[in-house]
PDB file of C-alpha atoms in Angstrom:
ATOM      1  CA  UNK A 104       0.045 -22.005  15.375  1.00 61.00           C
ATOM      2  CA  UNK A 105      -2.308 -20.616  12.686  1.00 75.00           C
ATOM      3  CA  UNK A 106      -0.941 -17.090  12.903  1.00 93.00           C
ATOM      4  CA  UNK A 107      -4.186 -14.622  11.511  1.00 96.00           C
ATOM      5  CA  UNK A 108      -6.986 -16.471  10.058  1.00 96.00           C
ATOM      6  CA  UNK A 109      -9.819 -15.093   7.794  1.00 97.00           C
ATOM      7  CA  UNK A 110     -13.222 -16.001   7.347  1.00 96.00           C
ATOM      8  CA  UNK A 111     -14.980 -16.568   4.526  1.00 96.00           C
ATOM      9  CA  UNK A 112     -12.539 -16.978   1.751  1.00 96.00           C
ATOM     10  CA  UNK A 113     -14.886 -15.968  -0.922  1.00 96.00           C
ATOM     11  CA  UNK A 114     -18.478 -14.282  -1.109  1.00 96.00           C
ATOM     12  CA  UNK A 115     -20.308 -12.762  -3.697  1.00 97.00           C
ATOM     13  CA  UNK A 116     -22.617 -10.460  -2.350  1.00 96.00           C
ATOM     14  CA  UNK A 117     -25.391  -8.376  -4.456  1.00 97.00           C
ATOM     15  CA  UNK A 118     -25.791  -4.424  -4.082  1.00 97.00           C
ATOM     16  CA  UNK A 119     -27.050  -3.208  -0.774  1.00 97.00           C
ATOM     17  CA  UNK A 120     -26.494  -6.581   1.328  1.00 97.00           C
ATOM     18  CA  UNK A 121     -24.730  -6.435   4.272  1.00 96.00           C
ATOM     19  CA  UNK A 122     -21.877  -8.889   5.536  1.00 95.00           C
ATOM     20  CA  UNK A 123     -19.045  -9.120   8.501  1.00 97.00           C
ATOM     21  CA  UNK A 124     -15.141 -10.099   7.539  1.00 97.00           C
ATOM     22  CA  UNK A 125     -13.598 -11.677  10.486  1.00 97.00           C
ATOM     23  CA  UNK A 126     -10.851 -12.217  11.357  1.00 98.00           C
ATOM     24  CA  UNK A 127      -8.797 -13.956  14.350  1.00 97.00           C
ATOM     25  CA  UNK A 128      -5.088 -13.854  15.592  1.00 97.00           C
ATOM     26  CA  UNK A 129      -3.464 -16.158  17.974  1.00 95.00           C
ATOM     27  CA  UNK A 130      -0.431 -14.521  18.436  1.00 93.00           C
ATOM     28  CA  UNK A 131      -1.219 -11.980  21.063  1.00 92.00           C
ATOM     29  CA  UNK A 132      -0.658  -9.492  18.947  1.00 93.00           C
ATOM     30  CA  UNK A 133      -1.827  -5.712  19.762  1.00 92.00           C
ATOM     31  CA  UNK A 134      -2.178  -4.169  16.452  1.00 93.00           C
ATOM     32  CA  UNK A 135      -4.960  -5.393  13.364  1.00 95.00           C
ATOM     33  CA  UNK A 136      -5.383  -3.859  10.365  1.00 96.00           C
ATOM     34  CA  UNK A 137      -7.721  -4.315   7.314  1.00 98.00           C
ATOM     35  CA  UNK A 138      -6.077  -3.730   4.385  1.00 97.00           C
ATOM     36  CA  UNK A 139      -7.773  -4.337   0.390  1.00 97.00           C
ATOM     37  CA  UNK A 140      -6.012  -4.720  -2.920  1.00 95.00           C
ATOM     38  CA  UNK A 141      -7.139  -3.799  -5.977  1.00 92.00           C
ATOM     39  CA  UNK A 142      -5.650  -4.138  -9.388  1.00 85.00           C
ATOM     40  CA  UNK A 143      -2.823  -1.392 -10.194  1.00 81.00           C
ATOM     41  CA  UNK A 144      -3.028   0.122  -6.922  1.00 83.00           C
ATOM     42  CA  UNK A 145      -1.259  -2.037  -4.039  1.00 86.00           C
ATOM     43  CA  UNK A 146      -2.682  -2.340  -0.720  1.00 93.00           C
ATOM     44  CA  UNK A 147      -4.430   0.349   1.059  1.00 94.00           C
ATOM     45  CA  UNK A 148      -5.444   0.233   4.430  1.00 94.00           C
ATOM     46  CA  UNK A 149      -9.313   0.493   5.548  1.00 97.00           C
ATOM     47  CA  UNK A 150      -9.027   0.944   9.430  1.00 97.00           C
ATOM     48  CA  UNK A 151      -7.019  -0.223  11.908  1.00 95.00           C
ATOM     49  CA  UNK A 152      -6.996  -0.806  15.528  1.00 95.00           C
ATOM     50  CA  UNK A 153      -4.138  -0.150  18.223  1.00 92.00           C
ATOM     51  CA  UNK A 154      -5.410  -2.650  21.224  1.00 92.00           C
ATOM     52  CA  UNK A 155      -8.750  -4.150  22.056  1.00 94.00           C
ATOM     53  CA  UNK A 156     -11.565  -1.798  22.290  1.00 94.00           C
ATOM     54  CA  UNK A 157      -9.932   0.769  19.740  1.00 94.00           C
ATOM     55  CA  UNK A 158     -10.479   1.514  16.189  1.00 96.00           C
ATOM     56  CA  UNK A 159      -9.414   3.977  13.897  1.00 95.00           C
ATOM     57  CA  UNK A 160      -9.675   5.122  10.069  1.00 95.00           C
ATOM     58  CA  UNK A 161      -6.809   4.257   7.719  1.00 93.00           C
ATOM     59  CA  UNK A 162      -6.943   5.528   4.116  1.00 91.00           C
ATOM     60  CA  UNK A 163     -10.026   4.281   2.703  1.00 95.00           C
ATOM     61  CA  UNK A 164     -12.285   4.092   5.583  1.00 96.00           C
ATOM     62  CA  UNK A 165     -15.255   4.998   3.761  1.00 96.00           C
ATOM     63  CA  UNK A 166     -18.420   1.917   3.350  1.00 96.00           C
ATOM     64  CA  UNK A 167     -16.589   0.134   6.132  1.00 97.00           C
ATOM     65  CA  UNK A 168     -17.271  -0.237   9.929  1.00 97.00           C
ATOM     66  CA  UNK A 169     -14.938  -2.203  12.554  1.00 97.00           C
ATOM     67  CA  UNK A 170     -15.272  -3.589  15.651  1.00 97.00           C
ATOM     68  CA  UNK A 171     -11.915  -4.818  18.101  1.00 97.00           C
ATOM     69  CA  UNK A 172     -14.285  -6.073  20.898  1.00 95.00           C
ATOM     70  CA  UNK A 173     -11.704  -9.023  21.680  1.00 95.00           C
ATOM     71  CA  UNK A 174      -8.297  -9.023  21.320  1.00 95.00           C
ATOM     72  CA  UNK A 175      -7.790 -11.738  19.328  1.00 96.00           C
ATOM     73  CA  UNK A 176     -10.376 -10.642  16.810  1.00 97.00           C
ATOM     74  CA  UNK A 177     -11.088  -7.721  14.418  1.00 98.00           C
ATOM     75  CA  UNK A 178     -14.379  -7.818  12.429  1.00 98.00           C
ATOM     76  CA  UNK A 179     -14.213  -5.566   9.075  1.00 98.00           C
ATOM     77  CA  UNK A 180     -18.745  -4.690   7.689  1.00 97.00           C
ATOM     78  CA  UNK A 181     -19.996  -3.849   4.846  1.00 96.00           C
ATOM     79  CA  UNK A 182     -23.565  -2.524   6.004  1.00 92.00           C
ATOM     80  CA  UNK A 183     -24.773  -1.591   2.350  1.00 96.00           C
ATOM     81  CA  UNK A 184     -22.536  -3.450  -0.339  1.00 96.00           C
ATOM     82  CA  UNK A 185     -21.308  -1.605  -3.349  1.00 97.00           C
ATOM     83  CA  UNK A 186     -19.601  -2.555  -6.668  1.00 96.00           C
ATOM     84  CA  UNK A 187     -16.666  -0.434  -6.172  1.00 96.00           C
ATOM     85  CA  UNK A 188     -16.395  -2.550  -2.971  1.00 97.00           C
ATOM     86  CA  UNK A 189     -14.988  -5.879  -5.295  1.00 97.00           C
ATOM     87  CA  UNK A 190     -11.633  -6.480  -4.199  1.00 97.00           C
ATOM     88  CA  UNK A 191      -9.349  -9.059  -2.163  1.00 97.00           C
ATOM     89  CA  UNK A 192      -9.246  -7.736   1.505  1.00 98.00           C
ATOM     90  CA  UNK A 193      -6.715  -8.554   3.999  1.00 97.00           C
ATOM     91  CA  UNK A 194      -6.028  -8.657   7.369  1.00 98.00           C
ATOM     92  CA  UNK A 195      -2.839  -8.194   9.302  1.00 96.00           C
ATOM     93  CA  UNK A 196      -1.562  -7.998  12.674  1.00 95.00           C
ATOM     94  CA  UNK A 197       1.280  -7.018  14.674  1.00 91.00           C
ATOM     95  CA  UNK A 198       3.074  -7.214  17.677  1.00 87.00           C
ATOM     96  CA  UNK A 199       3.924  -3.364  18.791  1.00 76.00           C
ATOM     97  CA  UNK A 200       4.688  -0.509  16.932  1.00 65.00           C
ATOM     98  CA  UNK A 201       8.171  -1.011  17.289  1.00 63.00           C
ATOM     99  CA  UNK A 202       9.276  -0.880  13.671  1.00 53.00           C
ATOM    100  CA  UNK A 203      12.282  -2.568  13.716  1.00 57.00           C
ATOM    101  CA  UNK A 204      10.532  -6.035  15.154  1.00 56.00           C
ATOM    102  CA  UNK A 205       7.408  -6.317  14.872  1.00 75.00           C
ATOM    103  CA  UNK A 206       6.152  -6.551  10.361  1.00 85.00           C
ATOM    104  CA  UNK A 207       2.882  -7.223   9.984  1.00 90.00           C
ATOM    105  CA  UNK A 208       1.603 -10.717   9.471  1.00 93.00           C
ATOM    106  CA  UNK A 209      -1.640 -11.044   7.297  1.00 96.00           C
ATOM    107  CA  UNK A 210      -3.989 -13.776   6.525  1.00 97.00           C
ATOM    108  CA  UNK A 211      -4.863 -15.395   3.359  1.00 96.00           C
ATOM    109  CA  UNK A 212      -7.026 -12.963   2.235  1.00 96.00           C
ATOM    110  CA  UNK A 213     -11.089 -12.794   1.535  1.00 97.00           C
ATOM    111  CA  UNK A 214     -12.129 -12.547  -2.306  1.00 96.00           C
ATOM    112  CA  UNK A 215     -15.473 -10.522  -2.217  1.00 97.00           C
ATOM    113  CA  UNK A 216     -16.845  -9.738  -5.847  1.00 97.00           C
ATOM    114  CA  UNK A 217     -20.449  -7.386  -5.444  1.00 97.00           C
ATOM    115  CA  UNK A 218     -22.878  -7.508  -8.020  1.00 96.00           C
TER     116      UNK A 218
ATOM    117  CA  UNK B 134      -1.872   9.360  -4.788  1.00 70.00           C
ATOM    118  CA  UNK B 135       0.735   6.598  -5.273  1.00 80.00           C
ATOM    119  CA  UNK B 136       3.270   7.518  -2.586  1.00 91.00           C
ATOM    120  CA  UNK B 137       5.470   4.426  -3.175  1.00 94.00           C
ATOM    121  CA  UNK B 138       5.721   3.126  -6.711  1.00 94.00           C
ATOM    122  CA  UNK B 139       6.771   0.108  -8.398  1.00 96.00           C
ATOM    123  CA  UNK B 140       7.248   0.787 -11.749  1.00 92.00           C
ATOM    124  CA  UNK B 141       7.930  -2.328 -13.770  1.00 95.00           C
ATOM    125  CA  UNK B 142       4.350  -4.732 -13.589  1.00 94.00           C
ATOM    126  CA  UNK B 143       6.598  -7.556 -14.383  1.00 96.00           C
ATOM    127  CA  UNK B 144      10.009  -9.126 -14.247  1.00 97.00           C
ATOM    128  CA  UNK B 145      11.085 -12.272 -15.665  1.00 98.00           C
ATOM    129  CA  UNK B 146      15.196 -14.066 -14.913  1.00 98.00           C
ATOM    130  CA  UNK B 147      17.104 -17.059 -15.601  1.00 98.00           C
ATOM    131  CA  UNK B 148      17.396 -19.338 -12.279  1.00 98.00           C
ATOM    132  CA  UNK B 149      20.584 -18.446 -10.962  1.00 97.00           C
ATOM    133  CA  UNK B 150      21.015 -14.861 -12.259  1.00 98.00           C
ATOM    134  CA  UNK B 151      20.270 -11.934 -10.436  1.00 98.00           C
ATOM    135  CA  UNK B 152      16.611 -10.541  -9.569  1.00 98.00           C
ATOM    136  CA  UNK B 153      16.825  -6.754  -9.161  1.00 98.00           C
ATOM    137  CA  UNK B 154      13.287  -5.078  -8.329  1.00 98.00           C
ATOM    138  CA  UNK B 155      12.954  -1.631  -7.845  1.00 98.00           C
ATOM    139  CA  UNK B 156      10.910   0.910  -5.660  1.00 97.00           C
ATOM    140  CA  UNK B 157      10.967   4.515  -5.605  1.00 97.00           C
ATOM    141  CA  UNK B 158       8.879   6.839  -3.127  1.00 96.00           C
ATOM    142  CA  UNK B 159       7.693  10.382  -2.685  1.00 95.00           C
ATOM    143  CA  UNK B 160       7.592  11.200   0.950  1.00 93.00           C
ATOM    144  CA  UNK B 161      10.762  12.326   2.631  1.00 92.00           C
ATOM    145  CA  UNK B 162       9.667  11.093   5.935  1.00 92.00           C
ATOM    146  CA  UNK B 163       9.749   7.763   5.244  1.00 93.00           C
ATOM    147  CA  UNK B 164      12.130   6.695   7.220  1.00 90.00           C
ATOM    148  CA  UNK B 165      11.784   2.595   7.420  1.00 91.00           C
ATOM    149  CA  UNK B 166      11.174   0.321   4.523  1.00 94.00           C
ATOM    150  CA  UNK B 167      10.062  -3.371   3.979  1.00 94.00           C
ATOM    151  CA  UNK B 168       9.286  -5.934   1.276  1.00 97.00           C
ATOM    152  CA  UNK B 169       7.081  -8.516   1.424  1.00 96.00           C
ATOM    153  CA  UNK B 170       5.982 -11.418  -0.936  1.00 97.00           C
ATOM    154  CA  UNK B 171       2.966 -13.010  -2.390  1.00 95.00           C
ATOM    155  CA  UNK B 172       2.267 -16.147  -3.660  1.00 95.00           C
ATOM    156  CA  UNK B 173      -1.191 -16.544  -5.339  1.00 91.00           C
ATOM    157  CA  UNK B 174      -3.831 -17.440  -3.137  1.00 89.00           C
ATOM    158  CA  UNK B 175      -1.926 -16.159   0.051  1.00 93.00           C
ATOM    159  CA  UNK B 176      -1.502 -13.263   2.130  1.00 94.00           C
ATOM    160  CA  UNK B 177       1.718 -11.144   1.431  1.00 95.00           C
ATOM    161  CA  UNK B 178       4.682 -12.600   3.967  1.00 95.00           C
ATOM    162  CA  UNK B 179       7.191 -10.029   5.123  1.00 94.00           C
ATOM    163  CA  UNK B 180      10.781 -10.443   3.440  1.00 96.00           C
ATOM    164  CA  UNK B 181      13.691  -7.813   4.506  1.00 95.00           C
ATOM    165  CA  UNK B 182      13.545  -4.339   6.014  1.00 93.00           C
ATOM    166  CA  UNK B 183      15.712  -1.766   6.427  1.00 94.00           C
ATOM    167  CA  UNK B 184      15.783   1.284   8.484  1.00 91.00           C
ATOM    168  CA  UNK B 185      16.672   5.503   6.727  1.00 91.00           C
ATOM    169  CA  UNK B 186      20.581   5.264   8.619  1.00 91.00           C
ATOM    170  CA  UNK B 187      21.217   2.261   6.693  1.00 92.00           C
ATOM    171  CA  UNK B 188      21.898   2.254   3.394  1.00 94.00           C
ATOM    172  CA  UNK B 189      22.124  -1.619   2.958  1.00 96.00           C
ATOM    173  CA  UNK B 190      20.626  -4.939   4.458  1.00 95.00           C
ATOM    174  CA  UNK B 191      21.161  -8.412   3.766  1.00 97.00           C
ATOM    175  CA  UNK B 192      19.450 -11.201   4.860  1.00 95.00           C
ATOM    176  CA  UNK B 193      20.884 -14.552   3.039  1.00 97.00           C
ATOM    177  CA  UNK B 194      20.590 -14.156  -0.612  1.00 97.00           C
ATOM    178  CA  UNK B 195      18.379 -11.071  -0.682  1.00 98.00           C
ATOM    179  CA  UNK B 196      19.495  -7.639  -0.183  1.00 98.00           C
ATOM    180  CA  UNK B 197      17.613  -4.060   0.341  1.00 98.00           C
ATOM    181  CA  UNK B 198      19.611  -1.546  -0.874  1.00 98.00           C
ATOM    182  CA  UNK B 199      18.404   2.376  -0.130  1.00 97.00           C
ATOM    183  CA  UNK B 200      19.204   5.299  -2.039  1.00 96.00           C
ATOM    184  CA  UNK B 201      17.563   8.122   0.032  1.00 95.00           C
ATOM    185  CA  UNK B 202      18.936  11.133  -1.579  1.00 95.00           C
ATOM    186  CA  UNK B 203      17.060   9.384  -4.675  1.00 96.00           C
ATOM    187  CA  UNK B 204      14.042   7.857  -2.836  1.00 96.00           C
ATOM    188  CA  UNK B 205      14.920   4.785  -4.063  1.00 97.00           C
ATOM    189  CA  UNK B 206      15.107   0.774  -2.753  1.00 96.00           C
ATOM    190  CA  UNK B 207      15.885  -2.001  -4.724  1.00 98.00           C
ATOM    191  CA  UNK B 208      15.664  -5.236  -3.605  1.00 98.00           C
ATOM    192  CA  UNK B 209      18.400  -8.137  -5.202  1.00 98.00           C
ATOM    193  CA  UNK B 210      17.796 -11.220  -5.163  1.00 98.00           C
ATOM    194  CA  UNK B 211      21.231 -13.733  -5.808  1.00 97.00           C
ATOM    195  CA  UNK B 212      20.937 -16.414  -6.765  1.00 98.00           C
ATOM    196  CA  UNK B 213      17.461 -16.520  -8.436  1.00 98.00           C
ATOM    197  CA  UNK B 214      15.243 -19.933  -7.507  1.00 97.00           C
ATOM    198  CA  UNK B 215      12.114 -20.951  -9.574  1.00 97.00           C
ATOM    199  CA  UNK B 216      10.398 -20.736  -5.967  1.00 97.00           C
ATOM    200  CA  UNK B 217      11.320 -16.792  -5.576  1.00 98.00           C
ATOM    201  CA  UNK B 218       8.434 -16.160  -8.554  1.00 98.00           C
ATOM    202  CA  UNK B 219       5.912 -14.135  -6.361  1.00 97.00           C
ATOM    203  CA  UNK B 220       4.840 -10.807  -6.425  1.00 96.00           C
ATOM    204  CA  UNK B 221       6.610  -8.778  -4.560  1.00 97.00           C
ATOM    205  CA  UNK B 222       5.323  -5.296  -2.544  1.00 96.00           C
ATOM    206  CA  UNK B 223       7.664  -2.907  -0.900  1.00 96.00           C
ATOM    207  CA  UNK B 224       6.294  -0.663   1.586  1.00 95.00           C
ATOM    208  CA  UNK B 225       6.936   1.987   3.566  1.00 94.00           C
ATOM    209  CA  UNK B 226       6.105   4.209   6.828  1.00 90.00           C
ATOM    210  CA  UNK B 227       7.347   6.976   8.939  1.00 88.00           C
ATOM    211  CA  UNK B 228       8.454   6.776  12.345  1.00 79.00           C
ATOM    212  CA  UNK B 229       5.557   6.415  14.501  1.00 76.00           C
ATOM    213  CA  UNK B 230       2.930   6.173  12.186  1.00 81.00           C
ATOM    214  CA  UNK B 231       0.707   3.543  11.641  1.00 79.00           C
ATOM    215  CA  UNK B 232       0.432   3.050   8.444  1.00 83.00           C
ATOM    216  CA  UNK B 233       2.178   1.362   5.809  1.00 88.00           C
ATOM    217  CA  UNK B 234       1.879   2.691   2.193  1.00 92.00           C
ATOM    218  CA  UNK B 235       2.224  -0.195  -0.244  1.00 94.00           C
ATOM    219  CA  UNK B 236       3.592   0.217  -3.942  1.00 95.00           C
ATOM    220  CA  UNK B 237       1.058  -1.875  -6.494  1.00 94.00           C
ATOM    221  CA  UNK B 238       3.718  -4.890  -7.247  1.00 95.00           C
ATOM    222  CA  UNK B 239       6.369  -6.325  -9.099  1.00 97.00           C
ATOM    223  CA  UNK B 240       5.744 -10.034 -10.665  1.00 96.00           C
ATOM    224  CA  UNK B 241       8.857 -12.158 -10.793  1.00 98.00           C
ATOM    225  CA  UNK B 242       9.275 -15.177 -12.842  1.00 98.00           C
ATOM    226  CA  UNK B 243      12.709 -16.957 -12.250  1.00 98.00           C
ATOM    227  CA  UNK B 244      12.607 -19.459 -15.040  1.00 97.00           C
ATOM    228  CA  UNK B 245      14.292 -22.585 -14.408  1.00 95.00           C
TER     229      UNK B 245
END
């Protein structure tokens, strides 16, 4: 059971490219999220999505587009790379929004550094 | 603006003594909280919760405790292991919402 997966683990991309996060759950789960950290300011969260087919804007939406096309996956794009967009982004998943079972599970993370 | 804080960067104990971390947060309708840990190289795992009618949680040999007159958690940790050093997030949402506001991290560093 790999739980949520991320690919790649690392890019360095230069201004203005363009790439696609992914990232895959096996556990059935309903809910993704993209979340990045940054030094000194915790995780925020980028978008989300509530079931396949759905998306929606978290905190720091802006730069970012998602797609939720299959359940199992939830694809975070950068369509014109940025400095300011250098930072360790993860995703999560979870079952319901029940609170009291269901935390969120993330991957391992993708270290993108923009030159 | 930081609606959950963790105030102290760093933390470092003696294995076997107690690890206290702290949290404090702004927004009154918070009304369930969670801490998760991160080793380096990893995603952040999820720890102990606890929900605004409780005022205390334990789960083996950590413990949430919730002060919410103060808007405070604290999370203990007894007894400290050399494999607790992590950083540690707490979080926190209201009911309903999806979101979960993260505070920027506590490093512990149980020395053996």
């Amino acid at each position: 059971n790999a739980g949520v997966t991320q690919t790649p683990k690392f890019r360095v991309l230069k201004t203005g490219q363009s790439m696609t996060l992914l990232c895959a759950q096996d556990m059935n789960h309903e809910y993704m999220y993209w979340y990045r950290q940054d030094p000194g300011m915790g995780l925020r969260l980028i978008h989300y999505s509530v079931g396949e087919g759905t998306t929606a804007k978290g905190e720091v939406p802006d730069g970012y587009n998602v797609s939720r096309l299959k359940k199992q996956n939830f694809l975070l794009g950068l369509e014109s790379a940025a400095p300011s967009q250098t930072s360790v982004y993860f995703c999560a998943s979870r079952r319901d929004s029940s609170s009291y079972n269901s935390p969120l599970h993330f991957g391992n993370g993708t270290r993108l550094t923009v030159t | 603006d930081q609606q959950v804080k963790q105030n102290s960067p760093s933390l470092s104990v003696q294995e076997g003594r107690i690890s206290i971390l702290n949290c404090d947060y702004t927004n009154s309708m918070f009304d369930y909280f969670l801490w998760y840990k991160k080793y380096p190289a990893e995603g952040p795992t999820f720890l102990i919760s606890i929900s605004s009618i409780k005022d205390k949680n334990e789960d083996g040999r950590f413990t949430v405790f919730l002060n919410k007159s103060a808007k405070h958690l604290s999370l203990h940790i007894v007894p400290s292991q050399p494999g607790d050093s992590a950083v540690y997030f707490c979080a926190a949402k209201r009911a309903g919402a999806n979101n979960l506001f993260f505070g920027t991290g506590t490093r512990l560093t149980v020395i053996p």
